[in-house]
CSV table of C-alpha atoms in Angstrom, one decimal:
chain,number,residue,atom,x,y,z
A,1,MET,CA,6.4,-93.2,31.2
A,2,ASP,CA,5.7,-96.9,32.5
A,3,VAL,CA,6.8,-98.0,29.0
A,4,ALA,CA,10.0,-95.5,29.1
A,5,LYS,CA,11.0,-96.9,32.3
A,6,LYS,CA,10.5,-100.9,30.9
A,7,LEU,CA,13.3,-99.9,28.2
A,8,VAL,CA,15.6,-98.6,30.3
A,9,SER,CA,15.7,-101.0,32.9
A,10,GLY,CA,16.2,-103.9,30.2
A,11,ARG,CA,19.2,-102.2,28.4
A,12,LEU,CA,20.6,-101.5,32.1
A,13,ARG,CA,20.2,-104.5,33.4
A,14,ALA,CA,23.2,-106.2,32.2
A,15,GLN,CA,25.3,-103.2,33.5
A,16,GLU,CA,27.3,-102.8,36.4
A,17,ALA,CA,25.2,-101.2,39.5
A,18,GLY,CA,25.6,-97.7,40.3
A,19,ARG,CA,27.7,-96.5,37.0
A,20,HIS,CA,24.8,-95.4,34.9
A,21,PRO,CA,22.0,-93.3,35.8
A,22,ASP,CA,18.4,-94.6,37.4
A,23,PRO,CA,15.9,-95.5,34.5
A,24,ASP,CA,13.1,-93.2,36.2
A,25,LEU,CA,15.8,-90.5,36.0
A,26,LEU,CA,16.4,-91.1,32.2
A,27,ALA,CA,13.0,-91.5,31.3
A,28,ALA,CA,11.9,-88.3,33.7
A,29,PHE,CA,14.7,-86.6,31.1
A,30,ALA,CA,13.3,-87.8,28.0
A,31,GLU,CA,9.7,-86.5,29.3
A,32,LYS,CA,11.1,-83.0,29.7
A,33,GLY,CA,10.5,-83.3,34.1
A,34,LEU,CA,14.0,-82.9,35.4
A,35,SER,CA,15.4,-79.5,37.0
A,36,GLN,CA,17.9,-77.8,35.1
A,37,GLU,CA,20.7,-78.9,37.8
A,38,ALA,CA,19.6,-82.4,37.3
A,39,ARG,CA,19.1,-81.8,33.6
A,40,ASN,CA,22.9,-80.7,33.6
A,41,GLY,CA,24.5,-83.6,35.5
A,42,LEU,CA,22.9,-86.4,33.3
A,43,LEU,CA,23.7,-84.2,30.2
A,44,ASN,CA,27.2,-84.5,31.7
A,45,HIS,CA,27.1,-87.8,31.8
A,46,LEU,CA,25.4,-88.8,28.4
A,47,ALA,CA,28.4,-86.8,27.3
A,48,LYS,CA,30.5,-89.7,28.1
A,49,CYS,CA,28.2,-92.9,28.0
A,50,MET,CA,27.1,-94.1,24.6
A,51,GLU,CA,25.1,-97.1,26.1
A,52,CYS,CA,22.9,-94.4,27.6
A,53,ARG,CA,22.6,-92.3,24.8
A,54,ASP,CA,21.4,-95.4,23.3
A,55,THR,CA,18.9,-96.2,25.6
A,56,LEU,CA,17.6,-92.8,25.8
A,57,TYR,CA,17.2,-92.4,22.2
A,58,LEU,CA,15.3,-96.1,22.0
A,59,ALA,CA,12.9,-94.2,25.5
A,60,MET,CA,12.3,-90.8,23.8
A,61,PRO,CA,8.4,-91.0,22.1
A,62,GLU,CA,8.1,-91.2,18.3
A,63,PRO,CA,7.5,-87.9,16.9
A,64,ASP,CA,3.7,-87.3,16.0
A,65,THR,CA,4.1,-87.1,11.7
A,66,GLN,CA,0.6,-84.9,11.6
A,67,GLN,CA,1.5,-82.8,14.4
A,68,VAL,CA,5.1,-82.0,12.6
A,69,LEU,CA,3.2,-81.5,9.1
A,70,LEU,CA,0.9,-79.0,10.0
A,71,PRO,CA,2.7,-76.7,11.3
A,72,SER,CA,5.6,-76.2,8.6
A,73,ARG,CA,1.8,-76.3,5.8
A,74,GLU,CA,-0.2,-73.4,7.7
A,75,PRO,CA,2.8,-71.0,7.6
A,76,ARG,CA,3.0,-71.6,4.0
A,77,LEU,CA,-0.9,-70.9,3.5
A,78,ALA,CA,-0.5,-68.3,5.9
A,79,MET,CA,2.1,-66.7,3.8
A,80,ARG,CA,0.1,-67.3,0.7
A,81,TRP,CA,-2.8,-65.5,1.7
A,82,ALA,CA,-0.3,-62.6,3.4
A,83,THR,CA,1.1,-62.1,0.4
A,84,VAL,CA,-2.7,-62.2,-1.9
A,85,ALA,CA,-3.4,-59.4,0.8
A,86,VAL,CA,-0.3,-57.1,0.3
A,87,SER,CA,-0.7,-57.3,-3.3
A,88,VAL,CA,-4.2,-56.3,-3.2
A,89,VAL,CA,-3.7,-53.2,-1.0
A,90,ILE,CA,-0.5,-52.1,-3.0
A,91,LEU,CA,-2.9,-52.4,-5.8
A,92,GLY,CA,-5.4,-50.4,-4.4
A,93,SER,CA,-3.0,-47.7,-3.2
A,94,VAL,CA,-1.8,-47.2,-6.8
A,95,LEU,CA,-5.1,-46.4,-7.8
A,96,VAL,CA,-5.9,-43.7,-5.3
A,97,VAL,CA,-2.6,-42.4,-6.3
A,98,ASN,CA,-3.4,-42.0,-10.0
A,99,ARG,CA,-6.8,-41.0,-9.4
A,100,ALA,CA,-5.9,-38.6,-7.6
A,101,VAL,CA,-3.5,-37.2,-9.6
A,102,PHE,CA,-5.3,-37.1,-12.7
A,103,ARG,CA,-8.3,-35.5,-11.3
A,104,PRO,CA,-6.9,-32.1,-10.4
A,105,ALA,CA,-5.6,-31.8,-14.3
A,106,SER,CA,-9.0,-32.5,-15.1
A,107,ALA,CA,-10.5,-29.6,-13.0
A,108,LYS,CA,-7.9,-27.6,-14.5
A,109,MET,CA,-8.9,-28.1,-17.8
A,110,ALA,CA,-12.9,-27.2,-16.9
A,111,ASP,CA,-11.4,-24.2,-14.6
A,112,ALA,CA,-9.8,-23.0,-17.7
A,113,LYS,CA,-12.7,-23.9,-20.3
A,114,VAL,CA,-14.9,-21.0,-17.8
A,115,LEU,CA,-12.0,-18.5,-17.9
A,116,PRO,CA,-13.1,-15.6,-19.7
A,117,PRO,CA,-10.9,-14.0,-22.3
A,118,VAL,CA,-7.9,-12.3,-21.5
A,119,ASN,CA,-7.8,-8.6,-22.5
A,120,HIS,CA,-4.8,-7.5,-24.4
A,121,MET,CA,-3.8,-4.2,-24.4
A,122,THR,CA,-1.4,-3.3,-27.8
A,123,ALA,CA,-0.4,0.2,-26.1
A,124,LYS,CA,1.8,0.7,-22.9
A,125,PRO,CA,-1.4,1.5,-20.0
A,126,LYS,CA,-0.8,4.8,-18.5
A,127,ALA,CA,0.4,5.0,-14.9
A,128,SER,CA,-3.4,6.3,-13.8
A,129,MET,CA,-5.2,3.5,-15.3
A,130,GLN,CA,-6.7,0.5,-12.8
A,131,PHE,CA,-7.5,-2.5,-13.7
A,132,ASP,CA,-10.1,-4.3,-11.4
A,133,GLN,CA,-10.9,-8.3,-11.7
A,134,SER,CA,-13.6,-8.1,-14.4
A,135,GLY,CA,-11.3,-6.9,-17.0
A,136,GLU,CA,-12.1,-3.1,-17.1
A,137,VAL,CA,-10.2,-0.4,-17.6
A,138,ARG,CA,-10.8,2.3,-14.9
A,139,LEU,CA,-9.8,6.0,-15.5
A,140,GLY,CA,-8.1,8.0,-12.4
A,141,ALA,CA,-9.9,10.8,-10.7
A,142,ALA,CA,-7.8,13.4,-12.4
A,143,GLN,CA,-9.0,11.8,-16.0
A,144,SER,CA,-12.3,11.2,-15.3
A,145,ALA,CA,-12.7,14.8,-14.0
A,146,SER,CA,-11.0,15.7,-17.7
A,147,ARG,CA,-13.6,13.3,-19.2
A,148,GLY,CA,-16.1,15.1,-17.2
A,149,ASP,CA,-15.6,18.6,-18.4
A,150,GLU,CA,-15.4,17.3,-22.0
A,151,ALA,CA,-18.7,16.0,-21.7
A,152,LEU,CA,-19.9,18.9,-20.4
A,153,VAL,CA,-18.4,21.4,-23.0
A,154,THR,CA,-20.1,18.8,-25.7
A,155,GLY,CA,-23.4,19.1,-24.4
A,156,ALA,CA,-22.9,23.0,-24.6
A,157,LYS,CA,-21.9,22.9,-28.2
A,158,LEU,CA,-24.6,20.3,-29.2
A,159,ALA,CA,-27.5,22.8,-27.4
A,160,LYS,CA,-26.1,25.6,-29.5
A,161,LYS,CA,-26.4,23.1,-32.5
A,162,ASP,CA,-30.0,22.4,-31.0
A,163,LEU,CA,-30.6,26.1,-31.0
A,164,SER,CA,-30.0,26.6,-34.5
A,165,SER,CA,-32.6,24.3,-35.5
A,166,VAL,CA,-35.4,26.0,-33.1
A,167,SER,CA,-37.8,28.4,-35.1
A,168,TRP,CA,-40.6,30.3,-33.5
A,169,GLY,CA,-43.4,31.8,-35.1
A,170,LEU,CA,-47.4,32.5,-34.3
A,171,SER,CA,-50.3,30.6,-35.9
A,172,ALA,CA,-53.2,32.3,-37.7
A,173,ASN,CA,-55.4,32.4,-34.2
A,174,GLY,CA,-52.2,34.4,-32.7
A,175,ASP,CA,-50.9,31.2,-30.6
A,176,VAL,CA,-47.0,31.4,-30.2
A,177,ARG,CA,-45.4,28.1,-31.7
A,178,ARG,CA,-42.4,26.7,-31.5
A,179,SER,CA,-40.3,24.0,-34.2
A,180,LEU,CA,-37.5,21.9,-33.2
A,181,ASP,CA,-36.9,20.4,-36.9
A,182,SER,CA,-36.3,23.5,-38.4
A,183,GLY,CA,-40.0,24.1,-39.2
A,184,LYS,CA,-40.9,20.8,-40.2
A,185,THR,CA,-43.0,20.0,-37.4
A,186,TRP,CA,-44.4,23.1,-34.9
A,187,GLN,CA,-46.4,22.6,-31.4
A,188,ILE,CA,-48.0,25.3,-29.8
A,189,VAL,CA,-46.3,26.7,-26.3
A,190,PRO,CA,-48.6,28.4,-24.0
A,191,VAL,CA,-47.6,32.2,-22.7
A,192,SER,CA,-51.1,34.1,-21.9
A,193,LYS,CA,-54.9,32.6,-22.7
A,194,ASP,CA,-56.6,36.4,-22.9
A,195,ALA,CA,-53.8,37.7,-25.3
A,196,SER,CA,-53.9,37.2,-29.2
A,197,PHE,CA,-49.9,37.8,-30.2
A,198,ARG,CA,-49.2,39.5,-33.7
A,199,ALA,CA,-45.6,39.9,-33.5
A,200,ILE,CA,-42.5,38.4,-32.0
A,201,SER,CA,-38.9,37.9,-32.4
A,202,SER,CA,-36.2,35.6,-30.7
A,203,VAL,CA,-32.9,36.2,-30.3
A,204,GLY,CA,-31.0,32.8,-28.8
A,205,ASP,CA,-32.8,32.0,-25.5
A,206,ASP,CA,-34.9,35.6,-25.5
A,207,ILE,CA,-38.1,35.3,-27.5
A,208,TRP,CA,-40.6,38.9,-27.0
A,209,VAL,CA,-43.9,38.5,-28.2
A,210,GLY,CA,-46.4,41.3,-28.6
A,211,GLY,CA,-50.0,41.1,-29.2
A,212,THR,CA,-53.9,43.3,-28.6
A,213,ALA,CA,-53.8,46.1,-26.4
A,214,GLY,CA,-50.1,46.5,-26.2
A,215,ILE,CA,-49.4,43.4,-24.6
A,216,LEU,CA,-45.9,42.5,-24.5
A,217,TYR,CA,-44.2,39.2,-23.0
A,218,HIS,CA,-40.5,38.3,-22.8
A,219,SER,CA,-38.9,34.7,-22.7
A,220,ALA,CA,-35.1,34.2,-21.3
A,221,ASP,CA,-35.4,30.6,-21.3
A,222,SER,CA,-36.4,29.7,-24.7
A,223,GLY,CA,-40.5,29.9,-23.5
A,224,GLN,CA,-39.5,27.5,-20.7
A,225,SER,CA,-41.4,30.7,-18.4
A,226,TRP,CA,-42.6,34.1,-19.7
A,227,GLN,CA,-42.6,37.2,-18.1
A,228,LYS,CA,-45.3,40.6,-19.1
A,229,THR,CA,-43.3,43.5,-19.4
A,230,GLY,CA,-43.1,46.8,-21.9
A,231,PRO,CA,-44.4,50.3,-21.8
A,232,ALA,CA,-48.2,51.2,-20.8
A,233,LEU,CA,-49.6,50.7,-24.5
A,234,ILE,CA,-52.9,50.7,-25.6
A,235,ASP,CA,-52.9,49.7,-29.2
A,236,GLU,CA,-51.8,46.4,-30.3
A,237,ILE,CA,-47.7,45.5,-31.1
A,238,VAL,CA,-47.7,44.8,-34.7
A,239,HIS,CA,-44.2,44.0,-35.0
A,240,ILE,CA,-40.8,43.3,-32.8
A,241,ASP,CA,-37.0,43.5,-34.1
A,242,PHE,CA,-34.3,42.6,-32.0
A,243,SER,CA,-30.9,42.6,-32.9
A,244,ASP,CA,-29.1,41.2,-29.6
A,245,PRO,CA,-30.5,40.4,-26.1
A,246,GLN,CA,-30.4,44.1,-25.3
A,247,ASN,CA,-31.1,46.4,-28.5
A,248,GLY,CA,-34.4,46.3,-29.7
A,249,VAL,CA,-37.6,48.1,-30.9
A,250,LEU,CA,-41.7,47.7,-31.2
A,251,SER,CA,-44.3,49.7,-33.3
A,252,THR,CA,-48.0,49.9,-32.5
A,253,ALA,CA,-51.2,49.7,-34.8
A,254,ASN,CA,-51.3,53.8,-34.2
A,255,GLY,CA,-47.3,54.1,-35.8
A,256,GLN,CA,-45.7,54.7,-32.3
A,257,VAL,CA,-42.0,53.5,-32.4
A,258,TRP,CA,-40.1,52.1,-28.7
A,259,ASN,CA,-36.8,51.0,-28.4
A,260,THR,CA,-35.0,49.6,-25.5
A,261,SER,CA,-31.1,49.4,-24.7
A,262,ASP,CA,-31.2,47.3,-21.6
A,263,GLY,CA,-33.0,44.2,-22.8
A,264,GLY,CA,-36.1,45.5,-21.7
A,265,GLN,CA,-36.2,47.3,-18.4
A,266,ASN,CA,-36.8,50.7,-20.1
A,267,TRP,CA,-38.7,51.9,-23.4
A,268,ARG,CA,-38.3,55.5,-24.8
A,269,LEU,CA,-40.5,57.0,-27.4
A,270,LYS,CA,-39.0,58.2,-30.7
């Protein structure tokens, strides 16, 4: 402040008093210490007076080189670091996006390997067919019932076929025996512990066996259960022959012959 005053006073010493601003006013202007109104008035004078402008220029303090250069360098350095930071952020974003894009593709390929093979049909499916998530075909209720009826019919046919391979006979001890393989093997069928049988006849599921003391047994379920029946006889039964489940004839050891036409409910002596 004092240096500026001395310089301004030296320059204005030779000029007329009252025509130029006070040295303190110029010094205050150089130090930016004037009010806006005083500053505007001084600027009007400086616009007209070259001598005061030169004096003010000499009174202005010299700028500090380091203070001027540092701000210009620091922004450049900051800009460089900012550029590097932005580049890192952009590169990271690209990597994340690419990774997100390719990961679903690999997941889809893995899922494709796990998927079960697709069931193909060469013919047009019927309307009553239903498909579930496992890929199997389920028939409708009507077709299921039809298949069930077919199974029953098939079972009945098999049962009839099996009956044709069933054979009945008597052992040497008078036991009833049955073969399920056309006589290859035999098994004893229990009927009565106290009886020894001498004659047997079979028609389908109906089996007739007779033995000592005129004992006669009948089974209507292929030997599953037995019922004692027949006329009151004393002599052993030696022969039985049924042509069908209703009509049959038997004979005893003393020569009597009995016949029935109602499946053994009633017997008549010939």
